[in-house]
XYZ file of C-alpha atoms in Angstrom:
503
model
C -39.188 19.200 49.829
C -36.731 20.922 47.504
C -35.570 18.859 44.511
C -32.280 19.733 42.768
C -31.109 17.974 39.597
C -27.499 17.902 38.356
C -27.074 16.506 34.807
C -23.612 15.173 33.906
C -22.826 14.135 30.273
C -19.808 11.835 29.939
C -18.500 10.466 26.579
C -20.700 7.396 26.295
C -23.306 7.663 29.152
C -25.754 10.012 30.840
C -25.728 10.282 34.657
C -28.614 11.804 36.641
C -27.848 12.738 40.233
C -30.869 13.298 42.587
C -30.211 14.675 46.095
C -32.869 14.671 48.874
C -32.342 16.542 52.203
C -32.525 14.487 55.398
C -35.464 14.899 57.882
C -35.712 14.898 61.667
C -32.211 16.156 62.036
C -30.961 13.020 60.423
C -28.278 12.925 57.829
C -29.162 13.391 54.234
C -29.355 10.520 51.788
C -28.327 10.350 48.125
C -29.548 8.259 45.185
C -27.658 7.752 41.826
C -29.034 6.543 38.537
C -26.765 5.629 35.497
C -28.483 5.440 32.121
C -26.557 3.845 29.234
C -26.914 5.345 25.700
C -25.894 2.209 23.828
C -22.540 1.452 22.119
C -20.969 0.866 18.657
C -22.636 2.176 15.485
C -21.333 3.167 11.994
C -22.877 4.267 8.657
C -26.128 2.664 7.739
C -25.825 1.000 4.289
C -27.417 3.271 1.717
C -27.182 4.288 -1.941
C -25.721 7.675 -2.822
C -26.433 9.466 -6.116
C -23.581 11.510 -7.648
C -23.734 13.372 -10.982
C -20.510 14.333 -12.784
C -20.018 16.521 -15.845
C -16.585 17.064 -17.384
C -15.171 15.116 -14.443
C -16.599 17.482 -11.835
C -19.265 16.470 -9.322
C -22.381 18.677 -9.652
C -24.944 19.605 -7.027
C -28.677 19.320 -7.561
C -29.922 22.647 -8.927
C -26.629 23.410 -10.753
C -26.575 24.740 -14.305
C -24.768 22.989 -17.159
C -23.703 25.352 -19.921
C -23.311 23.480 -23.203
C -21.758 26.531 -24.848
C -22.396 27.925 -28.288
C -23.721 26.138 -31.363
C -24.756 27.484 -34.775
C -28.397 26.971 -35.649
C -29.502 24.090 -37.839
C -26.312 22.010 -37.645
C -26.593 18.341 -38.501
C -24.811 17.024 -35.424
C -25.366 19.663 -32.766
C -23.176 19.912 -29.705
C -22.857 16.958 -27.366
C -21.925 16.608 -23.703
C -21.580 13.466 -21.609
C -22.943 13.195 -18.049
C -22.023 10.401 -15.598
C -24.437 8.965 -13.034
C -22.473 7.300 -10.236
C -23.589 5.348 -7.189
C -21.079 6.400 -4.513
C -22.986 4.470 -1.828
C -22.528 0.951 -0.564
C -25.770 -0.636 -1.761
C -27.457 -0.629 -5.163
C -29.327 2.435 -6.290
C -32.427 2.446 -8.494
C -33.363 5.159 -10.974
C -37.132 4.727 -11.265
C -37.946 7.590 -13.640
C -40.625 6.665 -16.185
C -40.753 6.517 -19.097
C -37.184 7.917 -19.019
C -34.526 7.752 -16.312
C -33.525 11.296 -17.303
C -36.593 13.487 -17.823
C -36.189 16.555 -20.078
C -38.534 19.560 -19.765
C -38.537 23.347 -19.890
C -39.067 26.246 -22.243
C -36.596 25.168 -24.911
C -36.683 21.438 -24.326
C -37.143 20.913 -28.075
C -33.660 22.401 -28.642
C -32.067 19.667 -26.512
C -32.128 15.870 -26.650
C -31.091 13.234 -24.110
C -29.709 9.787 -24.865
C -30.769 7.662 -21.893
C -28.367 5.596 -19.733
C -28.213 1.886 -20.438
C -29.406 0.820 -16.987
C -31.874 2.019 -14.361
C -30.079 0.195 -11.543
C -26.488 0.739 -10.433
C -24.582 -1.489 -8.053
C -22.512 0.080 -5.284
C -19.630 1.994 -6.911
C -21.015 1.515 -10.458
C -21.565 4.233 -13.068
C -23.637 4.846 -16.188
C -23.556 7.669 -18.699
C -26.079 9.606 -20.724
C -25.487 12.270 -23.363
C -26.946 15.711 -23.858
C -27.221 17.206 -27.330
C -27.832 20.867 -28.078
C -29.132 21.392 -31.627
C -30.824 24.803 -31.807
C -33.071 25.942 -34.620
C -33.343 29.624 -33.697
C -30.858 32.214 -32.461
C -30.608 33.104 -28.764
C -30.035 31.653 -25.307
C -31.877 28.378 -24.808
C -32.763 26.726 -21.507
C -34.198 23.410 -20.310
C -34.278 21.203 -17.235
C -33.403 17.580 -16.583
C -34.568 15.528 -13.586
C -33.337 12.174 -12.288
C -35.383 10.216 -9.733
C -33.391 7.871 -7.452
C -33.666 5.675 -4.367
C -31.157 7.928 -2.572
C -33.272 9.228 0.339
C -31.112 12.366 0.535
C -31.596 13.294 -3.129
C -34.771 11.623 -4.255
C -35.141 13.995 -7.207
C -31.933 15.424 -8.730
C -32.433 18.451 -11.016
C -30.033 20.313 -13.303
C -30.655 23.337 -15.492
C -29.372 23.286 -19.065
C -28.365 26.308 -21.084
C -26.796 26.922 -24.465
C -26.356 29.800 -26.881
C -27.643 29.440 -30.426
C -25.641 31.452 -32.953
C -26.185 32.367 -36.587
C -25.505 29.744 -39.214
C -21.750 29.424 -39.788
C -19.277 26.858 -41.151
C -17.251 24.753 -38.698
C -14.685 22.093 -39.522
C -13.856 18.878 -37.699
C -11.074 16.412 -38.544
C -11.004 12.676 -37.867
C -9.133 9.496 -38.780
C -11.641 6.700 -39.029
C -13.647 6.744 -35.810
C -10.982 8.772 -33.981
C -11.965 12.405 -33.642
C -9.017 14.820 -33.447
C -9.518 17.633 -30.962
C -8.987 21.195 -32.110
C -5.349 22.031 -31.281
C -4.905 18.351 -30.421
C -2.507 15.859 -31.944
C -2.446 12.655 -33.969
C 0.348 10.062 -33.840
C 1.632 8.715 -37.147
C 3.651 5.918 -35.530
C 7.245 4.940 -36.266
C 8.953 4.854 -39.665
C 12.581 4.158 -40.555
C 14.681 7.151 -41.532
C 14.703 7.688 -45.326
C 11.654 5.445 -45.717
C 8.063 6.319 -46.610
C 5.314 5.453 -44.164
C 1.826 4.325 -45.091
C -0.613 7.036 -46.123
C -3.069 7.975 -43.359
C -6.454 9.306 -44.503
C -7.849 12.339 -42.670
C -11.511 13.270 -43.073
C -12.514 16.934 -42.920
C -16.208 17.455 -42.172
C -18.169 20.698 -42.119
C -20.124 20.250 -38.881
C -21.498 23.804 -39.150
C -24.630 24.968 -40.965
C -23.148 27.166 -43.707
C -20.820 26.511 -46.639
C -17.097 26.515 -45.738
C -14.936 28.252 -48.349
C -11.613 26.442 -48.179
C -8.561 28.689 -48.506
C -5.654 28.183 -50.841
C -4.784 26.179 -52.659
C -3.503 24.559 -50.661
C -6.250 24.574 -48.071
C -4.237 22.140 -45.931
C -0.633 22.936 -44.988
C 2.158 21.126 -43.141
C 5.016 22.906 -41.375
C 7.426 19.968 -41.726
C 8.455 18.402 -45.043
C 8.767 15.030 -43.273
C 4.949 14.931 -43.294
C 3.923 14.764 -46.942
C 0.409 15.914 -47.875
C -1.622 14.542 -50.757
C -4.532 16.876 -51.539
C -5.587 15.291 -54.812
C -9.312 15.904 -55.293
C -9.606 18.138 -52.229
C -12.443 20.642 -52.941
C -12.498 24.435 -52.707
C -15.795 24.504 -50.789
C -17.463 22.196 -48.327
C -21.234 22.312 -47.828
C -22.779 21.914 -44.386
C -22.481 18.274 -43.234
C -20.284 17.434 -46.253
C -16.865 15.776 -46.012
C -13.593 15.603 -47.950
C -10.358 13.684 -47.390
C -6.615 14.167 -47.705
C -3.668 11.945 -46.751
C -0.426 12.398 -44.867
C 2.613 10.162 -45.248
C 5.306 10.303 -42.589
C 8.634 10.159 -44.435
C 11.377 11.013 -41.916
C 14.858 12.153 -42.900
C 17.888 13.218 -40.900
C 18.226 12.215 -37.263
C 16.309 9.309 -35.755
C 14.008 11.165 -33.355
C 10.440 12.297 -32.708
C 9.301 14.734 -35.384
C 6.259 17.020 -35.422
C 4.333 19.083 -37.929
C 1.664 21.733 -37.488
C -1.273 20.873 -39.759
C -3.754 23.606 -40.632
C -7.021 23.300 -42.558
C -7.844 26.923 -43.408
C -11.225 28.283 -44.447
C -13.193 31.502 -44.836
C -10.061 33.660 -44.816
C -9.425 33.819 -41.081
C -10.522 30.451 -39.687
C -8.585 27.220 -39.399
C -8.751 23.811 -37.794
C -5.302 23.226 -36.260
C -3.688 20.051 -34.975
C -0.238 18.526 -34.634
C 0.940 15.393 -36.421
C 3.748 13.480 -34.687
C 5.914 10.557 -35.723
C 9.095 8.821 -34.638
C 11.932 8.359 -37.101
C 13.702 5.116 -36.213
C 17.264 4.210 -37.243
C 17.469 2.738 -40.712
C 19.136 -0.690 -40.861
C 22.506 -0.154 -42.559
C 25.622 -2.282 -43.052
C 28.854 -1.137 -41.399
C 32.214 -2.544 -42.492
C 35.006 -3.472 -40.094
C 38.428 -4.639 -41.342
C 41.072 -6.210 -39.106
C 44.337 -8.147 -39.178
C 45.745 -9.834 -36.065
C 43.187 -7.966 -33.904
C 44.322 -4.569 -35.237
C 41.756 -2.428 -37.015
C 42.341 -1.454 -40.626
C 38.797 -0.249 -41.327
C 40.086 3.022 -42.763
C 43.132 1.402 -44.358
C 46.793 1.443 -43.354
C 49.988 -0.563 -43.653
C 49.889 -4.124 -42.466
C 53.166 -5.565 -41.075
C 55.762 -6.355 -43.747
C 56.245 -9.843 -45.125
C 59.965 -9.428 -44.451
C 62.753 -10.849 -46.613
C 61.745 -13.644 -48.993
C 63.760 -15.393 -51.723
C 62.557 -14.598 -55.223
C 60.266 -17.342 -56.552
C 59.471 -18.384 -52.964
C 55.960 -17.710 -51.626
C 55.706 -16.306 -48.105
C 53.396 -17.444 -45.349
C 49.877 -15.976 -45.449
C 48.474 -12.937 -43.708
C 44.757 -13.227 -42.957
C 42.452 -10.201 -43.188
C 38.965 -10.296 -41.638
C 36.015 -8.311 -42.984
C 33.032 -8.003 -40.628
C 29.595 -6.430 -40.981
C 28.859 -4.775 -37.633
C 25.717 -3.061 -38.959
C 22.078 -4.113 -39.124
C 21.601 -4.783 -42.850
C 23.310 -6.911 -45.513
C 26.542 -5.522 -46.944
C 26.789 -5.870 -50.726
C 29.182 -5.397 -53.613
C 32.293 -6.572 -51.751
C 35.360 -6.538 -54.048
C 39.109 -7.064 -53.602
C 41.658 -5.552 -55.995
C 45.327 -4.520 -56.373
C 45.164 -1.084 -57.986
C 48.862 -0.132 -57.784
C 52.419 -1.184 -56.951
C 54.236 -4.444 -57.635
C 50.910 -6.172 -58.039
C 52.412 -9.347 -59.497
C 54.467 -9.987 -56.369
C 51.437 -10.200 -54.062
C 48.555 -12.634 -54.336
C 45.135 -12.344 -52.678
C 42.631 -15.142 -52.226
C 38.909 -14.865 -52.881
C 36.816 -13.481 -50.016
C 35.324 -16.435 -48.155
C 31.823 -14.880 -47.906
C 31.549 -13.851 -51.547
C 30.151 -10.486 -52.616
C 27.648 -10.083 -49.745
C 27.864 -10.254 -45.978
C 24.842 -10.546 -43.681
C 24.455 -8.299 -40.652
C 26.687 -9.547 -37.843
C 28.616 -11.934 -40.131
C 32.342 -12.061 -40.991
C 34.579 -13.498 -43.679
C 38.303 -13.649 -44.478
C 40.808 -13.497 -47.296
C 44.596 -14.019 -47.353
C 47.566 -12.142 -48.808
C 50.907 -13.732 -49.767
C 54.206 -12.317 -51.010
C 56.136 -14.021 -53.823
C 58.858 -11.609 -55.036
C 59.784 -11.793 -58.661
C 63.164 -10.183 -58.039
C 65.387 -8.889 -55.277
C 64.938 -5.653 -53.389
C 62.020 -3.764 -51.843
C 58.572 -4.613 -53.222
C 55.183 -3.012 -52.336
C 51.572 -2.865 -53.522
C 48.090 -1.701 -52.513
C 45.242 -4.120 -51.717
C 41.880 -2.367 -51.944
C 38.680 -3.525 -50.174
C 35.510 -1.884 -51.514
C 31.742 -2.233 -50.980
C 28.653 -0.606 -52.401
C 27.113 0.183 -48.990
C 29.564 -0.660 -46.204
C 29.882 2.925 -44.960
C 26.571 2.912 -43.031
C 24.680 2.554 -46.287
C 27.112 4.461 -48.535
C 29.941 3.041 -50.640
C 33.197 2.287 -48.830
C 36.827 1.805 -49.849
C 39.915 1.020 -47.772
C 43.509 0.552 -48.998
C 45.905 -1.854 -47.284
C 49.589 -1.191 -47.977
C 51.568 -4.451 -48.237
C 55.350 -4.760 -48.518
C 58.277 -7.189 -48.522
C 61.858 -7.554 -49.738
C 63.216 -9.932 -52.350
C 66.299 -11.535 -50.804
C 69.632 -10.937 -52.578
C 71.809 -13.660 -51.050
C 72.855 -15.792 -48.078
C 76.325 -15.766 -46.500
C 78.321 -19.001 -46.209
C 81.730 -19.061 -44.436
C 84.207 -21.232 -46.387
C 87.516 -22.229 -44.684
C 90.524 -24.209 -45.962
C 94.095 -25.239 -45.203
C 96.706 -22.898 -46.653
C 98.626 -24.367 -49.677
C 99.596 -21.210 -51.529
C 101.920 -21.374 -54.512
C 104.465 -18.860 -53.147
C 105.932 -17.959 -49.846
C 103.673 -16.456 -47.316
C 105.258 -13.046 -47.703
C 104.840 -12.864 -51.468
C 102.157 -10.540 -52.780
C 101.260 -12.388 -55.940
C 98.843 -15.256 -56.249
C 96.164 -16.341 -53.804
C 93.150 -18.648 -53.716
C 89.972 -19.179 -55.699
C 86.790 -20.345 -54.017
C 84.441 -21.909 -56.553
C 80.866 -22.958 -55.794
C 77.906 -24.455 -57.595
C 74.576 -26.082 -56.923
C 75.730 -29.017 -59.057
C 77.592 -31.797 -57.337
C 80.972 -32.703 -58.862
C 81.286 -29.449 -60.807
C 84.480 -28.332 -62.589
C 86.050 -25.440 -60.723
C 86.017 -22.994 -63.615
C 83.995 -19.791 -63.280
C 81.284 -19.471 -65.941
C 79.079 -16.906 -64.186
C 75.917 -19.042 -64.223
C 76.234 -22.583 -62.904
C 79.744 -22.179 -61.481
C 80.841 -19.074 -59.624
C 84.351 -18.351 -58.362
C 85.664 -15.697 -56.022
C 89.327 -14.569 -55.673
C 91.046 -14.454 -52.309
C 94.262 -12.578 -53.295
C 97.424 -12.903 -51.239
C 98.229 -9.390 -50.030
C 101.295 -10.343 -48.038
C 101.700 -11.209 -44.447
C 99.354 -13.823 -43.072
C 97.861 -15.910 -45.826
C 94.012 -15.849 -45.695
C 92.433 -19.251 -45.220
C 88.695 -18.379 -45.193
C 86.128 -16.274 -47.044
C 82.459 -15.402 -46.635
C 80.652 -16.251 -49.836
C 77.192 -14.770 -50.580
C 75.258 -17.353 -52.539
C 72.489 -15.893 -54.769
C 69.747 -18.380 -53.866
C 68.697 -21.070 -51.443
C 69.260 -24.817 -51.688
C 72.376 -27.077 -51.581
C 75.702 -25.479 -52.490
C 79.017 -27.256 -53.133
C 82.442 -25.616 -52.730
C 86.033 -26.187 -54.046
C 89.155 -24.156 -53.236
C 92.507 -24.076 -55.062
C 95.607 -21.866 -54.932
C 97.278 -20.041 -57.799
C 100.516 -18.058 -58.218
C 102.190 -15.505 -60.445
C 103.730 -18.188 -62.541
C 100.959 -20.753 -62.056
C 97.832 -18.856 -62.885
C 95.805 -21.971 -63.560
C 96.346 -22.939 -59.975
C 96.931 -26.133 -58.219
C 94.643 -29.054 -57.816
C 91.279 -28.005 -56.325
C 90.525 -29.191 -52.861
C 88.246 -32.077 -52.346
C 84.610 -30.969 -52.738
C 83.073 -30.037 -49.439
C 79.904 -31.549 -48.184
C 76.810 -29.769 -49.370
C 75.801 -26.665 -47.446
C 72.047 -26.237 -47.306
C 70.792 -22.665 -47.518
C 67.182 -22.611 -46.284
C 64.411 -20.928 -48.222
C 63.083 -19.069 -45.217
């Protein structure tokens, strides 16, 4: 019997087809067998060891180059290695006596600071440090091994190398525990413009193995005068592993902005430790004056609306002036004065806030006009401060004006009783007036005033506009006179008092 096998492989099962020929002329038969391979699956929980140096994952057998280091330095050169469990169950690091075992030809030139734990949970990390501190010149090599429960990498190995150079000086700079990287930067914080920040102490250490001959003086330089150096006591040489200090004060001027300075610590003629100091100059709180009257700004001075016409000896209504401090600091030395003009005709009140005005506060004073005589009158009112111009002194002049009133018109009318015929040209009328009731109608130029209304022929005038020189009650009498009766007739009955207002 011939046996033929056909093997079919579908996605999730294996089918074996066996065909047997029929006998005795009969038809053939067929048999089928279906074998399942099982279903489901997924990753089996396991630890996974990962080693990173300078943020890069390293393979077992890789070489870590720690670079160059002078011989016999106090600190050596340090690198940090991370052990990470990238798996989904805890990993153990069973190395004994050390998790990280160091060996090799130049193992004595390297040291290892062990990780804090020999067990890492899923996703956890631990670090250990490598230190290269050579004692003789040349390329140095060593090996580190890490045992783990990762079945795929039970023993992780890395090769170490470093180059030992001749003894030489090397400077490092720090602030407290903060080490500043070569060509790095250090932030000095924020300081108000035109203010002096706190002194920050920088430590310069010779981490090399030979004396550093500091250049200068000065050995330390700043490219920006806003960063003030104090090098008092700074030495001219620095022995291996020795330190010295200097200070920088950030004292910004000019615009409120970020400011930078290139700091250089120079040594041995051609060498330098370089870094950048940065600081932010913030706006300095200053007072800022604002002056207004009736919602109109007079901060830079100007002419306020006139007081108009006012009788001498009468005091006008008040005009109110507002002084505000729109800045961020107290305004001081506020004064009001009348430096020029008819100063006696204008009065100013005291400023309601006194000589100082807090930030955001306001105060007022008033001006009044009391003319001493008739006609145009003007003066200057000056507002001054010691720091109202954004910290500088300020001064603004307000021009004030008014007019002393010369008279008020009163229309006096009467019934014609002239001494001659209407067509005669001699004679006329006298209109006498006084502020005294029952006065005698004789002009004296002070308490009694009289005005002629001469008869010029034709229609006899029976009225006259009289301009009285001041306000108050005025009394009037009218009488006629002629060529041959110059004393005139009997004065008219006194009129009722006419009140001339003071405004």
